[in-house]
Coordinates of C-alpha atoms and ligand atoms in Angstrom, one line a residue:
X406 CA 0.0 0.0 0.0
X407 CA 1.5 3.9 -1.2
X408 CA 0.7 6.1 1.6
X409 CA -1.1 9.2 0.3
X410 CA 1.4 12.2 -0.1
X411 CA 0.5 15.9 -0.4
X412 CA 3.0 18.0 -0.8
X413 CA 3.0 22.1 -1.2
X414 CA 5.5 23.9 -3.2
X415 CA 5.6 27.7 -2.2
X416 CA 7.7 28.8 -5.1
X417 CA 9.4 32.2 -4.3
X418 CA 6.7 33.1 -2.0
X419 CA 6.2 34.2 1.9
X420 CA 8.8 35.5 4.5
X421 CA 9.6 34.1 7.8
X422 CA 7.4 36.2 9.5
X423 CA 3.9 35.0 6.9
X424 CA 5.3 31.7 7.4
X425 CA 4.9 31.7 11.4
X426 CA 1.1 33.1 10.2
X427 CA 0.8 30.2 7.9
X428 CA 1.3 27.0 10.4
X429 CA -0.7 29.0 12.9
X430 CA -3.4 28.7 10.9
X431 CA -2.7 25.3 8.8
X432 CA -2.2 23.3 12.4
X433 CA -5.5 22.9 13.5
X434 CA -7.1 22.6 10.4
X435 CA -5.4 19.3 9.7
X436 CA -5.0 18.1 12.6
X437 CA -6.1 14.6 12.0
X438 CA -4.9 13.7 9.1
X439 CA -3.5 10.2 8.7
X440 CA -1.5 11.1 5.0
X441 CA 1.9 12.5 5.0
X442 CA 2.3 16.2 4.1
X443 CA 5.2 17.9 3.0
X444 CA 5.6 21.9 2.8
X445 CA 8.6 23.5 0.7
X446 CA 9.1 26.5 1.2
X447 CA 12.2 28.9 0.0
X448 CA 15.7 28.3 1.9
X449 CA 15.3 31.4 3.7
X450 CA 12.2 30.1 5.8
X451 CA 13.0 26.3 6.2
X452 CA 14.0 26.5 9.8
X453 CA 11.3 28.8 10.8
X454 CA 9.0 25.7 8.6
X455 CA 10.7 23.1 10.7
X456 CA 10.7 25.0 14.1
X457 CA 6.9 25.3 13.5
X458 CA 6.0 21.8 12.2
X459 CA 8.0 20.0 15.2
X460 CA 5.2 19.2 17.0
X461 CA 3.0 17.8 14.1
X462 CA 3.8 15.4 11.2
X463 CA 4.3 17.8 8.3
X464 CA 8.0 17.3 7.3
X465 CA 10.0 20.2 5.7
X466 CA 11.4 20.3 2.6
X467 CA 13.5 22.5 -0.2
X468 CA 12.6 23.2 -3.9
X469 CA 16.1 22.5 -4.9
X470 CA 20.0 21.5 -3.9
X471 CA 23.3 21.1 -5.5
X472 CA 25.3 17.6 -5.9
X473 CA 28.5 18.8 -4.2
X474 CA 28.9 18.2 -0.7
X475 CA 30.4 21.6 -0.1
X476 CA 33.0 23.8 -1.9
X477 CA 33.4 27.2 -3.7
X478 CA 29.8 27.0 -5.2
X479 CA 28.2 30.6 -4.5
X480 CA 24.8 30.6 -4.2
X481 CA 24.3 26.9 -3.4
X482 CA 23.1 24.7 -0.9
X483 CA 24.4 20.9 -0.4
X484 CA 22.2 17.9 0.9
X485 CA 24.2 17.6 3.7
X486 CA 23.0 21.4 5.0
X487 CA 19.6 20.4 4.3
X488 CA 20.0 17.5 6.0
X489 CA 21.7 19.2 9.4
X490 CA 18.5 21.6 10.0
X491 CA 15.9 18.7 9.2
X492 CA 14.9 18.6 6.0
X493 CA 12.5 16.0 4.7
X494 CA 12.5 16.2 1.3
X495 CA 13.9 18.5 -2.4
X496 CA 11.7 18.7 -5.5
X497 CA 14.0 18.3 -8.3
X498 CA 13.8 19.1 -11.4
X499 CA 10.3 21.0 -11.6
X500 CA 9.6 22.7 -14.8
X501 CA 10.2 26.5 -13.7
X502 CA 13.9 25.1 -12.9
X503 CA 14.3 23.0 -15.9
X504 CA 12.7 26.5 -18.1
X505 CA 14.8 28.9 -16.1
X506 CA 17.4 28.0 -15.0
X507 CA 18.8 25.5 -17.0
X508 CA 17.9 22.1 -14.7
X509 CA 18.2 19.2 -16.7
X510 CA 17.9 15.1 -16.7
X511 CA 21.5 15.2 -16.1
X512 CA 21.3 17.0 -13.5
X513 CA 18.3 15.8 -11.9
X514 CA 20.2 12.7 -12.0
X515 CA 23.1 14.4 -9.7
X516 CA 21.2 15.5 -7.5
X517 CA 18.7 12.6 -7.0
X518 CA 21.8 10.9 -6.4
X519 CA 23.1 13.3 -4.0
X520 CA 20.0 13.5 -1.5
X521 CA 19.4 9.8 -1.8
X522 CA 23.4 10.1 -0.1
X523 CA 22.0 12.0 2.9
X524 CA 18.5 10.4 3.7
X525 CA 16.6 13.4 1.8
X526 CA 13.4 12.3 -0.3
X527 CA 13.8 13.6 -3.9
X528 CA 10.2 14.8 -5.4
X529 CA 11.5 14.6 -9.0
X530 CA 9.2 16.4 -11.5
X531 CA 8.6 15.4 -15.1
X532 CA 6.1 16.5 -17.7
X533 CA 5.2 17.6 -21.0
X534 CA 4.7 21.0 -22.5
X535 CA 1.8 21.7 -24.2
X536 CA 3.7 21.9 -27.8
X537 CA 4.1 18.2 -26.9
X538 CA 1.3 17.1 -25.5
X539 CA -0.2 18.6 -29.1
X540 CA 2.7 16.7 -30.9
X541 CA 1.3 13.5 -29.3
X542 CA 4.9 13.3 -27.4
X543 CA 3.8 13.2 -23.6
X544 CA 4.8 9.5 -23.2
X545 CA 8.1 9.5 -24.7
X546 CA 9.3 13.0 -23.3
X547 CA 8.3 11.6 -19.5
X548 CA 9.9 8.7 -20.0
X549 CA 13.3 10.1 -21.3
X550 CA 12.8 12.3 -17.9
X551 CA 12.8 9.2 -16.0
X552 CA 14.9 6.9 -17.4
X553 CA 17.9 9.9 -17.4
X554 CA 16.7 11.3 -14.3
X555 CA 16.7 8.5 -12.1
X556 CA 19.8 6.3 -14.7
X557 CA 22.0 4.2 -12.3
X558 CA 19.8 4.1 -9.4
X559 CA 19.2 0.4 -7.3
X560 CA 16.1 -0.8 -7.0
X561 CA 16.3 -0.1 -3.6
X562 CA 17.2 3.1 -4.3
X563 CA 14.6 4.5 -6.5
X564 CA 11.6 2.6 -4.0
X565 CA 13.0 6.0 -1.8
X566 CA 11.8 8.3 -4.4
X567 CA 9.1 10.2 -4.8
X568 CA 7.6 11.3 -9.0
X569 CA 5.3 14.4 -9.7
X570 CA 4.0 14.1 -13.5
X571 CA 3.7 17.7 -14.0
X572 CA 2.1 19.0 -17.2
X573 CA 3.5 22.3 -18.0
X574 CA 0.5 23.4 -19.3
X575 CA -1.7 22.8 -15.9
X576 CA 1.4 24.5 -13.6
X577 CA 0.0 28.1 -12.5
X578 CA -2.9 28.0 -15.3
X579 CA -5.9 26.8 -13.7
X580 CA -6.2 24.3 -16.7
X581 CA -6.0 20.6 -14.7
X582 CA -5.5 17.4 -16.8
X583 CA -8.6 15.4 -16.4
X584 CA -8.2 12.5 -14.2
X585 CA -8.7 10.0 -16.4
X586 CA -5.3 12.0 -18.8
X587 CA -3.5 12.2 -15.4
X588 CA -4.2 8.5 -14.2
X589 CA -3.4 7.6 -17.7
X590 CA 0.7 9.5 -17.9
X591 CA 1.1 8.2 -14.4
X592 CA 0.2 4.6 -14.7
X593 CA 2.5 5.2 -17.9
X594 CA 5.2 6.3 -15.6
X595 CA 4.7 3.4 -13.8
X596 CA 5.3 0.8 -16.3
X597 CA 8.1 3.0 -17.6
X598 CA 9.5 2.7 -13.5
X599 CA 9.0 -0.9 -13.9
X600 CA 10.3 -1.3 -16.7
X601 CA 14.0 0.4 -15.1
X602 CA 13.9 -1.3 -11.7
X603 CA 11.4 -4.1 -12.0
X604 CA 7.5 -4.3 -11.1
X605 CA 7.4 -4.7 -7.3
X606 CA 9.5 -1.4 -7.0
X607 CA 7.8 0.4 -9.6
X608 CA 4.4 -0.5 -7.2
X609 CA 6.1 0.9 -4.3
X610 CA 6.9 4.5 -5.6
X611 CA 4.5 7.2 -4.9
X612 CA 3.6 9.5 -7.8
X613 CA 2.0 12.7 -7.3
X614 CA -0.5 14.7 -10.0
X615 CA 0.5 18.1 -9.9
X616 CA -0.9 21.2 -11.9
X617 CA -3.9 23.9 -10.5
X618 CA -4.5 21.2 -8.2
X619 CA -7.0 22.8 -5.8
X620 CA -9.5 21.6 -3.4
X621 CA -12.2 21.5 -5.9
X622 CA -10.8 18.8 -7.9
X623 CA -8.0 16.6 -5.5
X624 CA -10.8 13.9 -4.8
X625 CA -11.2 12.8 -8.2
X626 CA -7.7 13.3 -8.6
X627 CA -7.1 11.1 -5.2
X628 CA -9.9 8.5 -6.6
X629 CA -7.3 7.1 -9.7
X630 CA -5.6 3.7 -9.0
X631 CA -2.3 5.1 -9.8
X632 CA -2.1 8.9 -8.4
X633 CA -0.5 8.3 -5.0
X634 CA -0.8 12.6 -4.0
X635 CA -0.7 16.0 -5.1
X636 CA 2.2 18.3 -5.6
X637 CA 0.1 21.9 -4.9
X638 CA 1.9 24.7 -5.9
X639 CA -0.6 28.0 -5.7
X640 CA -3.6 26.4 -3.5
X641 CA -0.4 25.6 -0.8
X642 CA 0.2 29.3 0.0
X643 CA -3.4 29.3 1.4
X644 CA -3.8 27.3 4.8
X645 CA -7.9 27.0 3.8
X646 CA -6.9 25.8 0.6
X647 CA -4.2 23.6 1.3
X648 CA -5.9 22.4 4.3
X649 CA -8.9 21.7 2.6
X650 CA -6.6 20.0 0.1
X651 CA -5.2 17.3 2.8
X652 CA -8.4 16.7 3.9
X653 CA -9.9 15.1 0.7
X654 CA -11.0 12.1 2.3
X655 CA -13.2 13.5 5.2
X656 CA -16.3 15.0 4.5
Ligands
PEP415 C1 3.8 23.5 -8.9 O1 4.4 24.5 -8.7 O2 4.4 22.4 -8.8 C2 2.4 23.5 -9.3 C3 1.8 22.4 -9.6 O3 1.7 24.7 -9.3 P1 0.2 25.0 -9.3 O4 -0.5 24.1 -8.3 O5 0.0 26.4 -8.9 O6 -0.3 24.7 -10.7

Protein backbone atom coordinates (compact mmCIF):
# COMPACT_ATOMS: atom_id res chain seq x y z
CA UNK A 1 0.00 0.00 0.00
CA UNK A 2 1.53 3.89 -1.22
CA UNK A 3 0.74 6.11 1.60
CA UNK A 4 -1.07 9.17 0.26
CA UNK A 5 1.37 12.19 -0.09
CA UNK A 6 0.51 15.95 -0.40
CA UNK A 7 2.97 18.04 -0.82
CA UNK A 8 3.04 22.15 -1.20
CA UNK A 9 5.46 23.94 -3.23
CA UNK A 10 5.57 27.70 -2.18
CA UNK A 11 7.75 28.80 -5.06
CA UNK A 12 9.44 32.24 -4.27
CA UNK A 13 6.65 33.09 -2.01
CA UNK A 14 6.21 34.15 1.94
CA UNK A 15 8.81 35.55 4.51
CA UNK A 16 9.63 34.09 7.81
CA UNK A 17 7.44 36.23 9.53
CA UNK A 18 3.94 35.01 6.90
CA UNK A 19 5.30 31.69 7.35
CA UNK A 20 4.94 31.70 11.40
CA UNK A 21 1.12 33.06 10.24
CA UNK A 22 0.84 30.24 7.93
CA UNK A 23 1.31 27.04 10.38
CA UNK A 24 -0.65 28.96 12.92
CA UNK A 25 -3.38 28.67 10.95
CA UNK A 26 -2.70 25.26 8.82
CA UNK A 27 -2.22 23.27 12.40
CA UNK A 28 -5.50 22.85 13.51
CA UNK A 29 -7.05 22.62 10.35
CA UNK A 30 -5.37 19.34 9.73
CA UNK A 31 -5.01 18.10 12.60
CA UNK A 32 -6.14 14.63 12.04
CA UNK A 33 -4.91 13.66 9.08
CA UNK A 34 -3.49 10.17 8.66
CA UNK A 35 -1.50 11.13 5.02
CA UNK A 36 1.90 12.46 4.96
CA UNK A 37 2.32 16.16 4.08
CA UNK A 38 5.21 17.91 2.98
CA UNK A 39 5.56 21.86 2.79
CA UNK A 40 8.60 23.49 0.73
CA UNK A 41 9.11 26.53 1.15
CA UNK A 42 12.17 28.90 -0.02
CA UNK A 43 15.71 28.26 1.88
CA UNK A 44 15.30 31.42 3.74
CA UNK A 45 12.18 30.13 5.76
CA UNK A 46 12.95 26.34 6.21
CA UNK A 47 14.05 26.50 9.85
CA UNK A 48 11.28 28.80 10.76
CA UNK A 49 9.01 25.66 8.59
CA UNK A 50 10.71 23.11 10.73
CA UNK A 51 10.71 24.96 14.08
CA UNK A 52 6.88 25.34 13.52
CA UNK A 53 6.04 21.76 12.18
CA UNK A 54 8.00 20.00 15.22
CA UNK A 55 5.20 19.16 16.98
CA UNK A 56 3.01 17.82 14.10
CA UNK A 57 3.76 15.38 11.20
CA UNK A 58 4.28 17.77 8.29
CA UNK A 59 8.04 17.32 7.31
CA UNK A 60 9.99 20.16 5.65
CA UNK A 61 11.37 20.35 2.56
CA UNK A 62 13.55 22.51 -0.24
CA UNK A 63 12.64 23.18 -3.89
CA UNK A 64 16.13 22.49 -4.94
CA UNK A 65 19.96 21.51 -3.90
CA UNK A 66 23.27 21.06 -5.48
CA UNK A 67 25.33 17.60 -5.95
CA UNK A 68 28.46 18.78 -4.17
CA UNK A 69 28.87 18.23 -0.71
CA UNK A 70 30.39 21.55 -0.10
CA UNK A 71 32.96 23.75 -1.93
CA UNK A 72 33.41 27.18 -3.74
CA UNK A 73 29.76 27.03 -5.24
CA UNK A 74 28.19 30.60 -4.50
CA UNK A 75 24.75 30.56 -4.17
CA UNK A 76 24.34 26.95 -3.45
CA UNK A 77 23.09 24.69 -0.86
CA UNK A 78 24.44 20.86 -0.37
CA UNK A 79 22.17 17.89 0.86
CA UNK A 80 24.17 17.65 3.74
CA UNK A 81 23.05 21.38 4.97
CA UNK A 82 19.56 20.42 4.30
CA UNK A 83 20.01 17.48 5.99
CA UNK A 84 21.68 19.25 9.41
CA UNK A 85 18.47 21.55 9.99
CA UNK A 86 15.90 18.75 9.19
CA UNK A 87 14.93 18.56 6.02
CA UNK A 88 12.48 16.03 4.71
CA UNK A 89 12.52 16.22 1.32
CA UNK A 90 13.87 18.49 -2.35
CA UNK A 91 11.70 18.70 -5.46
CA UNK A 92 13.99 18.31 -8.30
CA UNK A 93 13.81 19.15 -11.35
CA UNK A 94 10.32 21.01 -11.57
CA UNK A 95 9.62 22.69 -14.81
CA UNK A 96 10.23 26.50 -13.66
CA UNK A 97 13.85 25.10 -12.91
CA UNK A 98 14.31 22.99 -15.87
CA UNK A 99 12.67 26.53 -18.06
CA UNK A 100 14.79 28.94 -16.15
CA UNK A 101 17.41 27.99 -14.99
CA UNK A 102 18.76 25.51 -17.00
CA UNK A 103 17.94 22.07 -14.74
CA UNK A 104 18.18 19.17 -16.66
CA UNK A 105 17.88 15.12 -16.67
CA UNK A 106 21.47 15.17 -16.06
CA UNK A 107 21.34 17.04 -13.53
CA UNK A 108 18.35 15.76 -11.94
CA UNK A 109 20.18 12.74 -11.97
CA UNK A 110 23.06 14.44 -9.69
CA UNK A 111 21.16 15.48 -7.54
CA UNK A 112 18.74 12.63 -7.05
CA UNK A 113 21.76 10.88 -6.37
CA UNK A 114 23.13 13.27 -4.00
CA UNK A 115 20.04 13.46 -1.48
CA UNK A 116 19.38 9.81 -1.77
CA UNK A 117 23.43 10.08 -0.05
CA UNK A 118 22.02 12.00 2.90
CA UNK A 119 18.47 10.43 3.66
CA UNK A 120 16.59 13.43 1.81
CA UNK A 121 13.37 12.34 -0.29
CA UNK A 122 13.83 13.55 -3.92
CA UNK A 123 10.21 14.75 -5.37
CA UNK A 124 11.48 14.64 -8.98
CA UNK A 125 9.19 16.40 -11.46
CA UNK A 126 8.60 15.45 -15.14
CA UNK A 127 6.11 16.52 -17.69
CA UNK A 128 5.22 17.57 -20.96
CA UNK A 129 4.74 21.05 -22.54
CA UNK A 130 1.82 21.74 -24.17
CA UNK A 131 3.71 21.94 -27.83
CA UNK A 132 4.08 18.19 -26.90
CA UNK A 133 1.33 17.09 -25.52
CA UNK A 134 -0.16 18.64 -29.07
CA UNK A 135 2.69 16.65 -30.90
CA UNK A 136 1.31 13.47 -29.30
CA UNK A 137 4.90 13.28 -27.43
CA UNK A 138 3.83 13.24 -23.63
CA UNK A 139 4.81 9.53 -23.20
CA UNK A 140 8.12 9.50 -24.71
CA UNK A 141 9.33 12.97 -23.30
CA UNK A 142 8.35 11.59 -19.52
CA UNK A 143 9.86 8.71 -19.95
CA UNK A 144 13.31 10.09 -21.30
CA UNK A 145 12.76 12.31 -17.93
CA UNK A 146 12.81 9.15 -15.98
CA UNK A 147 14.91 6.90 -17.36
CA UNK A 148 17.91 9.86 -17.40
CA UNK A 149 16.71 11.30 -14.27
CA UNK A 150 16.67 8.48 -12.11
CA UNK A 151 19.78 6.30 -14.65
CA UNK A 152 22.05 4.18 -12.33
CA UNK A 153 19.79 4.07 -9.42
CA UNK A 154 19.24 0.40 -7.26
CA UNK A 155 16.13 -0.78 -6.97
CA UNK A 156 16.33 -0.11 -3.64
CA UNK A 157 17.17 3.12 -4.26
CA UNK A 158 14.64 4.50 -6.52
CA UNK A 159 11.58 2.61 -4.02
CA UNK A 160 12.96 6.00 -1.82
CA UNK A 161 11.79 8.32 -4.40
CA UNK A 162 9.14 10.18 -4.82
CA UNK A 163 7.56 11.34 -8.95
CA UNK A 164 5.34 14.37 -9.67
CA UNK A 165 3.98 14.08 -13.47
CA UNK A 166 3.65 17.74 -14.03
CA UNK A 167 2.08 18.99 -17.22
CA UNK A 168 3.47 22.28 -17.97
CA UNK A 169 0.47 23.37 -19.33
CA UNK A 170 -1.69 22.81 -15.91
CA UNK A 171 1.36 24.52 -13.59
CA UNK A 172 0.02 28.08 -12.46
CA UNK A 173 -2.85 28.00 -15.28
CA UNK A 174 -5.95 26.75 -13.66
CA UNK A 175 -6.21 24.27 -16.68
CA UNK A 176 -6.00 20.58 -14.69
CA UNK A 177 -5.47 17.44 -16.78
CA UNK A 178 -8.61 15.38 -16.41
CA UNK A 179 -8.18 12.53 -14.20
CA UNK A 180 -8.73 10.04 -16.41
CA UNK A 181 -5.33 11.98 -18.83
CA UNK A 182 -3.52 12.24 -15.37
CA UNK A 183 -4.24 8.49 -14.22
CA UNK A 184 -3.38 7.58 -17.74
CA UNK A 185 0.65 9.49 -17.90
CA UNK A 186 1.08 8.22 -14.39
CA UNK A 187 0.19 4.59 -14.69
CA UNK A 188 2.49 5.21 -17.89
CA UNK A 189 5.22 6.34 -15.60
CA UNK A 190 4.73 3.42 -13.78
CA UNK A 191 5.26 0.83 -16.32
CA UNK A 192 8.14 3.02 -17.60
CA UNK A 193 9.48 2.67 -13.50
CA UNK A 194 8.99 -0.85 -13.88
CA UNK A 195 10.30 -1.26 -16.65
CA UNK A 196 14.00 0.36 -15.08
CA UNK A 197 13.85 -1.28 -11.71
CA UNK A 198 11.45 -4.06 -11.99
CA UNK A 199 7.51 -4.26 -11.13
CA UNK A 200 7.40 -4.71 -7.29
CA UNK A 201 9.47 -1.36 -7.00
CA UNK A 202 7.77 0.42 -9.59
CA UNK A 203 4.44 -0.46 -7.15
CA UNK A 204 6.10 0.87 -4.29
CA UNK A 205 6.89 4.54 -5.64
CA UNK A 206 4.48 7.21 -4.89
CA UNK A 207 3.59 9.45 -7.81
CA UNK A 208 2.00 12.68 -7.33
CA UNK A 209 -0.54 14.68 -10.02
CA UNK A 210 0.55 18.05 -9.85
CA UNK A 211 -0.89 21.22 -11.87
CA UNK A 212 -3.88 23.85 -10.46
CA UNK A 213 -4.52 21.25 -8.23
CA UNK A 214 -7.02 22.77 -5.80
CA UNK A 215 -9.55 21.62 -3.39
CA UNK A 216 -12.17 21.52 -5.87
CA UNK A 217 -10.75 18.78 -7.93
CA UNK A 218 -8.01 16.57 -5.52
CA UNK A 219 -10.77 13.93 -4.83
CA UNK A 220 -11.17 12.78 -8.24
CA UNK A 221 -7.68 13.27 -8.62
CA UNK A 222 -7.07 11.07 -5.17
CA UNK A 223 -9.91 8.52 -6.63
CA UNK A 224 -7.32 7.10 -9.72
CA UNK A 225 -5.62 3.73 -8.96
CA UNK A 226 -2.34 5.07 -9.80
CA UNK A 227 -2.09 8.86 -8.41
CA UNK A 228 -0.53 8.30 -5.04
CA UNK A 229 -0.85 12.61 -3.98
CA UNK A 230 -0.65 15.96 -5.13
CA UNK A 231 2.17 18.28 -5.59
CA UNK A 232 0.13 21.91 -4.86
CA UNK A 233 1.88 24.65 -5.89
CA UNK A 234 -0.62 28.00 -5.73
CA UNK A 235 -3.55 26.36 -3.50
CA UNK A 236 -0.44 25.58 -0.85
CA UNK A 237 0.20 29.31 -0.02
CA UNK A 238 -3.37 29.30 1.45
CA UNK A 239 -3.78 27.27 4.78
CA UNK A 240 -7.86 26.99 3.79
CA UNK A 241 -6.92 25.76 0.61
CA UNK A 242 -4.16 23.64 1.34
CA UNK A 243 -5.87 22.38 4.30
CA UNK A 244 -8.94 21.67 2.63
CA UNK A 245 -6.60 19.96 0.07
CA UNK A 246 -5.24 17.27 2.84
CA UNK A 247 -8.43 16.69 3.88
CA UNK A 248 -9.94 15.05 0.66
CA UNK A 249 -11.05 12.11 2.30
CA UNK A 250 -13.17 13.53 5.25
CA UNK A 251 -16.28 15.00 4.45
C1 LIG B 1 3.80 23.48 -8.93
O1 LIG B 1 4.37 24.54 -8.75
O2 LIG B 1 4.42 22.42 -8.82
C2 LIG B 1 2.38 23.48 -9.30
C3 LIG B 1 1.79 22.37 -9.59
O3 LIG B 1 1.75 24.72 -9.27
P1 LIG B 1 0.16 24.99 -9.33
O4 LIG B 1 -0.48 24.08 -8.33
O5 LIG B 1 0.03 26.44 -8.95
O6 LIG B 1 -0.28 24.72 -10.71
Amino acid sequence: MRKPFIAGNWKMYKTPAETKVFFKQLLPLIEKTDIEVGICPPFIDLETAINMAKESSIGIGAQDVYWEEEGAFTGEVSPSMLFSIGCRYCIVGHSERRQYFGETDETVNKKVKALLKHQITPIVCVGESLEQREQGVTEKVCATQIKQGLQGLTPQEAEKIVIAYEPIWAIGTGKTASAEDAQETIKYIRSVLAECFGESPAQKIRIQYGGSVKPGNIKELMAQPDIDGALVGGASLKAEDFAAIINYNKK
